[in-house]
Amino acid sequence: MDLINRALEVIEIIDMDPIDLLRAFFLLAAATTFSVSIPSALRARFLVYGPRATPTATSATESRDANSNPPSAPLLDYLATWQVPHSYFTQFYVASVLSSVFWAIQLVFRGNVFQFIATRLSKEHTEQSMTLTQVLICWILLAIQGSRRLWESYKFAKPSTSQMWVIHWILGLAFYLGAGVAIWIEGSATVLTRSLTLNDVSMSNAPTVRTFFCVPLFMIASGLQHDCHHFLFSLKKYTLPDHPLFRSVVCPHYGAECVIYLSLAILAAPPGQIVNKSMLACMGFVVVNLGITAHNTKDWYMKKFGKETVQDRWLMIPRIY
């Protein structure tokens, strides 16, 4: 709770609408990640991880002539040594599940943390609010996503010495905690003024067009992503995937992740809006982060298995990217 109190103090000091602050975080994180991916000196040190990573933190500079290195190379090499085990990815999904449980309690009982955030929203963000049914369905779907990924991270785990940059780990934790807020924050006004009733969860309620379209889309994308993860787990180490989903796409599981967040962004849209802008900003970070990782993966495949093996494959979604 002390960590939560500190976070609330920061929000109060910044004196910014929580929705605007949340969107700004996702967009700034996406922009920063994209900016770091452009210079090869930064990309090789900070964004390449797992089997795609070079053997040592400094190998990116060792492969070039010393005279071609920028003056900042020693500092960059030092910063690149700040690493944590790649297995810490599991903590992202632990954070996601715990966040879902925490916010469920806060929303149902209108807890102090929820009220602190909800009462600081501007009128602009409370005039159009998600329905309670929307909040409930979207919370359930995000909780399912986090729980599935947590289960997969344990079920499909393999012994590994891979590392990732500590900032990547911190940013990942912040993202999943932020997503846990983004999924309901644009329904704050409704949660403040209405209590959840059996009618809100009644199966006799006719599904909206959004629900009819987005829930199956979420489920299909989740199923495809699970199949991809299961197949990758079954492969021998550093083998080129030959599953049908991988034959035209380098990272179909990344594309599925983007579709999952897109379905949530559409499903969580307040009345009169096409998408939930907070979840859209959240999805923006997912697209940028996974897009860069998919690009690095394709480069790694080309170097290890030959350019001709993957050069004609899309990165994440066929005929789109």
Coordinates of C-alpha atoms in Angstrom, one line a residue:
M1 CA 0.0 0.0 0.0
D2 CA 2.9 2.3 0.6
L3 CA 3.8 2.1 -3.1
I4 CA 0.3 2.9 -4.1
N5 CA 0.2 5.9 -1.7
R6 CA 3.4 7.2 -3.2
A7 CA 1.9 6.8 -6.7
L8 CA -1.1 8.8 -5.7
E9 CA 1.0 11.5 -4.2
V10 CA 2.8 11.8 -7.5
I11 CA -0.5 12.1 -9.4
E12 CA -1.6 14.9 -6.9
I13 CA 1.7 16.7 -7.3
I14 CA 1.5 16.6 -11.1
D15 CA -2.0 18.0 -11.0
M16 CA -3.0 16.4 -14.3
D17 CA -6.2 14.7 -15.3
P18 CA -5.5 10.9 -14.6
I19 CA -6.9 9.9 -18.0
D20 CA -4.6 12.4 -19.8
L21 CA -1.7 11.3 -17.6
L22 CA -2.3 7.7 -18.5
R23 CA -2.6 8.3 -22.2
A24 CA 0.6 10.5 -22.0
F25 CA 2.5 7.6 -20.4
F26 CA 1.6 5.1 -23.1
L27 CA 2.4 7.5 -25.9
L28 CA 5.6 8.7 -24.3
A29 CA 6.7 5.1 -23.7
A30 CA 5.9 4.2 -27.3
A31 CA 7.7 7.3 -28.7
T32 CA 10.8 6.7 -26.5
T33 CA 11.0 3.0 -27.5
F34 CA 10.7 3.9 -31.2
S35 CA 13.4 6.6 -30.8
V36 CA 15.8 4.2 -29.1
S37 CA 15.2 1.6 -31.9
I38 CA 16.4 4.0 -34.7
P39 CA 20.2 4.3 -33.9
S40 CA 21.8 0.9 -34.2
A41 CA 24.1 1.7 -31.3
L42 CA 21.1 2.0 -29.0
R43 CA 19.0 -0.7 -30.6
A44 CA 21.7 -3.4 -30.3
R45 CA 22.4 -2.6 -26.7
F46 CA 19.0 -2.0 -25.2
L47 CA 16.2 -3.4 -27.3
V48 CA 17.5 -6.8 -28.5
Y49 CA 17.0 -9.5 -25.8
G50 CA 16.4 -13.2 -25.5
P51 CA 17.9 -15.5 -28.2
R52 CA 18.1 -12.5 -30.5
A53 CA 20.6 -10.8 -28.2
T54 CA 24.3 -10.8 -28.8
P55 CA 26.4 -13.0 -26.4
T56 CA 27.6 -10.0 -24.3
A57 CA 26.5 -6.5 -23.6
T58 CA 29.5 -5.1 -25.4
S59 CA 29.6 -7.3 -28.5
A60 CA 27.8 -4.7 -30.5
T61 CA 30.9 -2.5 -30.3
E62 CA 33.4 -5.3 -30.5
S63 CA 32.1 -6.1 -34.0
R64 CA 33.1 -2.7 -35.3
D65 CA 36.3 -0.8 -35.6
A66 CA 37.1 1.0 -32.4
N67 CA 37.5 4.3 -34.2
S68 CA 33.9 4.1 -35.6
N69 CA 32.4 4.0 -32.1
P70 CA 30.7 7.1 -30.8
P71 CA 32.3 8.9 -27.9
S72 CA 29.4 7.8 -25.7
A73 CA 30.1 4.1 -26.4
P74 CA 31.7 3.4 -23.0
L75 CA 28.8 4.9 -21.2
L76 CA 26.3 3.0 -23.4
D77 CA 28.1 -0.2 -22.8
Y78 CA 28.0 0.4 -19.0
L79 CA 24.3 1.1 -19.1
A80 CA 23.7 -2.0 -21.2
T81 CA 25.1 -4.1 -18.3
W82 CA 22.1 -3.2 -16.1
Q83 CA 20.3 -6.4 -16.9
V84 CA 17.8 -8.8 -15.3
P85 CA 17.0 -12.4 -16.2
H86 CA 14.7 -12.7 -19.2
S87 CA 12.6 -15.0 -17.0
Y88 CA 11.4 -11.8 -15.2
F89 CA 8.9 -11.6 -18.0
T90 CA 6.7 -13.7 -15.8
Q91 CA 6.5 -10.8 -13.4
F92 CA 4.6 -8.8 -16.0
Y93 CA 1.7 -11.2 -15.9
V94 CA 1.8 -11.6 -12.1
A95 CA 1.5 -7.8 -12.0
S96 CA -1.4 -7.9 -14.5
V97 CA -3.3 -10.5 -12.6
L98 CA -2.8 -8.8 -9.2
S99 CA -3.8 -5.5 -10.8
S100 CA -7.0 -7.0 -12.0
V101 CA -7.8 -8.4 -8.6
F102 CA -7.0 -5.1 -6.9
W103 CA -9.1 -3.0 -9.2
A104 CA -12.0 -5.4 -9.0
I105 CA -12.1 -4.9 -5.2
Q106 CA -11.7 -1.1 -5.6
L107 CA -14.5 -0.8 -8.2
V108 CA -17.0 -3.0 -6.4
F109 CA -16.5 -1.3 -3.1
R110 CA -15.6 2.1 -4.5
G111 CA -12.4 2.0 -2.6
N112 CA -10.3 5.0 -1.6
V113 CA -7.8 4.5 -4.4
F114 CA -10.5 4.4 -7.1
Q115 CA -12.2 7.4 -5.6
F116 CA -9.0 9.3 -5.5
I117 CA -8.6 8.8 -9.3
A118 CA -12.2 9.1 -10.3
T119 CA -12.9 12.3 -8.5
R120 CA -10.0 14.0 -10.2
L121 CA -11.2 13.4 -13.8
S122 CA -12.2 16.5 -15.7
K123 CA -15.8 17.1 -16.9
E124 CA -14.6 16.4 -20.5
H125 CA -13.8 12.8 -19.5
T126 CA -17.0 12.2 -17.4
E127 CA -19.7 13.4 -19.8
Q128 CA -19.4 10.2 -21.8
S129 CA -18.8 7.1 -19.7
M130 CA -18.6 3.4 -20.2
T131 CA -21.6 1.4 -19.0
L132 CA -21.2 -0.9 -16.0
T133 CA -21.7 -3.9 -18.3
Q134 CA -18.8 -2.6 -20.5
V135 CA -16.6 -2.1 -17.5
L136 CA -17.4 -5.6 -16.3
I137 CA -16.9 -7.4 -19.6
C138 CA -13.6 -5.5 -20.4
W139 CA -12.3 -6.2 -16.9
I140 CA -13.1 -9.9 -17.3
L141 CA -11.4 -10.1 -20.7
L142 CA -8.2 -8.4 -19.5
A143 CA -8.1 -10.6 -16.4
I144 CA -8.4 -13.7 -18.7
Q145 CA -5.6 -12.3 -20.9
G146 CA -3.3 -11.8 -17.9
S147 CA -4.2 -15.1 -16.3
R148 CA -3.6 -17.0 -19.6
R149 CA -0.2 -15.4 -20.2
L150 CA 0.8 -16.1 -16.5
W151 CA -0.2 -19.8 -16.9
E152 CA 1.7 -20.0 -20.2
S153 CA 4.8 -18.4 -18.7
Y154 CA 5.0 -21.2 -16.2
K155 CA 3.8 -24.0 -18.5
F156 CA 6.0 -23.1 -21.4
A157 CA 9.1 -22.0 -19.5
K158 CA 12.5 -23.3 -20.5
P159 CA 15.8 -23.0 -18.7
S160 CA 17.6 -19.9 -20.1
T161 CA 20.4 -17.6 -19.3
S162 CA 19.0 -14.8 -21.5
Q163 CA 18.9 -11.3 -20.1
M164 CA 17.0 -8.1 -20.8
W165 CA 17.7 -4.5 -20.0
V166 CA 16.4 -3.4 -16.6
I167 CA 14.6 -0.4 -18.1
H168 CA 12.7 -2.8 -20.4
W169 CA 11.6 -4.8 -17.3
I170 CA 10.5 -1.6 -15.4
L171 CA 8.7 -0.3 -18.4
G172 CA 6.9 -3.6 -18.9
L173 CA 5.7 -3.6 -15.3
A174 CA 4.5 -0.1 -15.6
F175 CA 2.7 -1.0 -18.8
Y176 CA 0.7 -3.9 -17.3
L177 CA -0.2 -1.8 -14.2
G178 CA -1.3 1.0 -16.5
A179 CA -3.4 -1.3 -18.7
G180 CA -5.2 -2.5 -15.5
V181 CA -6.3 1.1 -15.0
A182 CA -6.9 2.0 -18.6
I183 CA -9.5 -0.8 -19.0
W184 CA -11.9 0.9 -16.6
I185 CA -10.9 4.5 -16.1
E186 CA -13.2 5.9 -18.8
G187 CA -16.2 4.3 -17.0
S188 CA -15.3 6.0 -13.7
A189 CA -18.3 8.3 -13.7
T190 CA -20.7 5.4 -14.1
V191 CA -19.0 3.4 -11.3
L192 CA -19.2 6.4 -9.0
T193 CA -22.9 6.9 -9.5
R194 CA -24.3 3.4 -10.1
S195 CA -24.1 0.2 -8.1
L196 CA -23.6 -3.1 -9.9
T197 CA -26.9 -5.1 -10.1
L198 CA -27.8 -8.5 -11.3
N199 CA -29.3 -6.9 -14.4
D200 CA -25.8 -5.7 -15.4
V201 CA -24.6 -9.3 -15.5
S202 CA -27.8 -11.0 -16.7
M203 CA -27.4 -13.4 -19.6
S204 CA -30.8 -12.3 -20.9
N205 CA -29.3 -8.9 -21.9
A206 CA -29.0 -8.7 -25.7
P207 CA -25.4 -8.2 -26.7
T208 CA -24.5 -5.0 -28.4
V209 CA -22.9 -5.0 -31.8
R210 CA -19.6 -4.2 -30.2
T211 CA -19.9 -7.2 -27.8
F212 CA -21.1 -9.5 -30.6
F213 CA -18.0 -8.6 -32.7
C214 CA -15.3 -7.8 -30.2
V215 CA -15.6 -10.7 -27.7
P216 CA -15.3 -13.4 -30.4
L217 CA -12.4 -11.5 -32.0
F218 CA -10.7 -11.4 -28.6
M219 CA -11.2 -15.1 -28.1
I220 CA -10.0 -16.0 -31.6
A221 CA -6.9 -13.9 -31.3
S222 CA -6.2 -15.4 -27.8
G223 CA -6.6 -18.9 -29.1
L224 CA -4.2 -18.2 -32.0
Q225 CA -1.7 -16.7 -29.7
H226 CA -1.9 -19.6 -27.4
D227 CA -1.3 -22.0 -30.3
C228 CA 1.7 -20.0 -31.4
H229 CA 3.2 -20.1 -27.9
H230 CA 2.6 -23.8 -27.5
F231 CA 4.2 -24.5 -30.9
L232 CA 7.3 -22.3 -30.1
F233 CA 7.6 -24.2 -26.8
S234 CA 7.7 -27.5 -28.6
L235 CA 10.5 -26.4 -31.0
K236 CA 14.1 -27.4 -30.5
K237 CA 16.2 -24.4 -29.4
Y238 CA 16.8 -21.9 -32.2
T239 CA 14.8 -23.6 -34.9
L240 CA 13.0 -21.8 -37.6
P241 CA 9.2 -22.2 -37.0
D242 CA 7.3 -24.2 -39.7
H243 CA 3.8 -24.0 -38.2
P244 CA 1.2 -22.9 -40.8
L245 CA 0.7 -19.6 -38.9
F246 CA 4.4 -18.9 -39.2
R247 CA 4.8 -19.7 -42.9
S248 CA 3.8 -16.2 -44.1
V249 CA 4.4 -14.2 -40.9
V250 CA 7.5 -14.0 -38.7
C251 CA 5.7 -13.3 -35.4
P252 CA 1.9 -14.1 -35.7
H253 CA 1.7 -14.2 -31.9
Y254 CA 2.6 -10.6 -31.8
G255 CA -0.1 -9.8 -34.4
A256 CA -2.6 -11.7 -32.2
E257 CA -1.5 -9.5 -29.2
C258 CA -2.3 -6.4 -31.2
V259 CA -5.7 -7.7 -32.2
I260 CA -6.4 -8.5 -28.6
Y261 CA -5.8 -5.0 -27.4
L262 CA -7.6 -3.6 -30.5
S263 CA -10.7 -5.6 -29.6
L264 CA -10.6 -4.2 -26.0
A265 CA -10.1 -0.7 -27.3
I266 CA -13.3 -1.0 -29.4
L267 CA -15.3 -2.9 -26.8
A268 CA -14.5 -0.3 -24.1
A269 CA -15.5 2.7 -26.2
P270 CA -17.9 5.0 -24.3
P271 CA -21.2 5.7 -25.9
G272 CA -20.9 7.9 -29.0
Q273 CA -17.2 7.1 -29.5
I274 CA -15.6 4.7 -31.9
V275 CA -12.8 3.6 -29.5
N276 CA -11.7 4.0 -26.0
K277 CA -8.8 6.4 -26.4
S278 CA -7.0 5.2 -23.2
M279 CA -7.0 1.7 -24.5
L280 CA -6.0 2.9 -27.9
A281 CA -3.0 4.6 -26.5
C282 CA -2.3 1.4 -24.6
M283 CA -2.5 -0.6 -27.9
G284 CA -0.2 2.0 -29.5
F285 CA 2.6 1.0 -27.1
V286 CA 2.0 -2.7 -27.8
V287 CA 2.1 -2.1 -31.6
V288 CA 5.4 -0.1 -31.4
N289 CA 7.1 -2.5 -28.9
L290 CA 6.1 -5.7 -30.6
G291 CA 6.7 -4.2 -34.1
I292 CA 10.3 -3.4 -33.2
T293 CA 10.8 -6.9 -31.6
A294 CA 9.3 -8.6 -34.7
H295 CA 11.7 -6.6 -36.9
N296 CA 14.7 -7.7 -34.8
T297 CA 13.4 -11.3 -34.9
K298 CA 13.3 -11.3 -38.7
D299 CA 16.8 -9.8 -38.9
W300 CA 18.0 -12.6 -36.5
Y301 CA 16.3 -15.3 -38.6
M302 CA 17.9 -14.0 -41.8
K303 CA 21.4 -14.0 -40.2
K304 CA 21.0 -17.5 -38.7
F305 CA 19.0 -19.3 -41.3
G306 CA 19.6 -17.3 -44.5
K307 CA 17.9 -14.3 -46.0
E308 CA 15.8 -16.4 -48.4
T309 CA 14.1 -18.3 -45.6
V310 CA 12.1 -15.3 -44.2
Q311 CA 12.6 -12.3 -46.5
D312 CA 9.1 -12.7 -48.0
R313 CA 7.3 -13.1 -44.7
W314 CA 5.3 -10.3 -43.1
L315 CA 6.4 -9.3 -39.6
M316 CA 3.1 -9.5 -37.6
I317 CA -0.1 -9.4 -39.6
P318 CA -0.4 -10.6 -43.3
R319 CA -0.7 -7.8 -45.9
I320 CA -0.5 -5.1 -43.2
Y321 CA 2.9 -5.2 -41.5

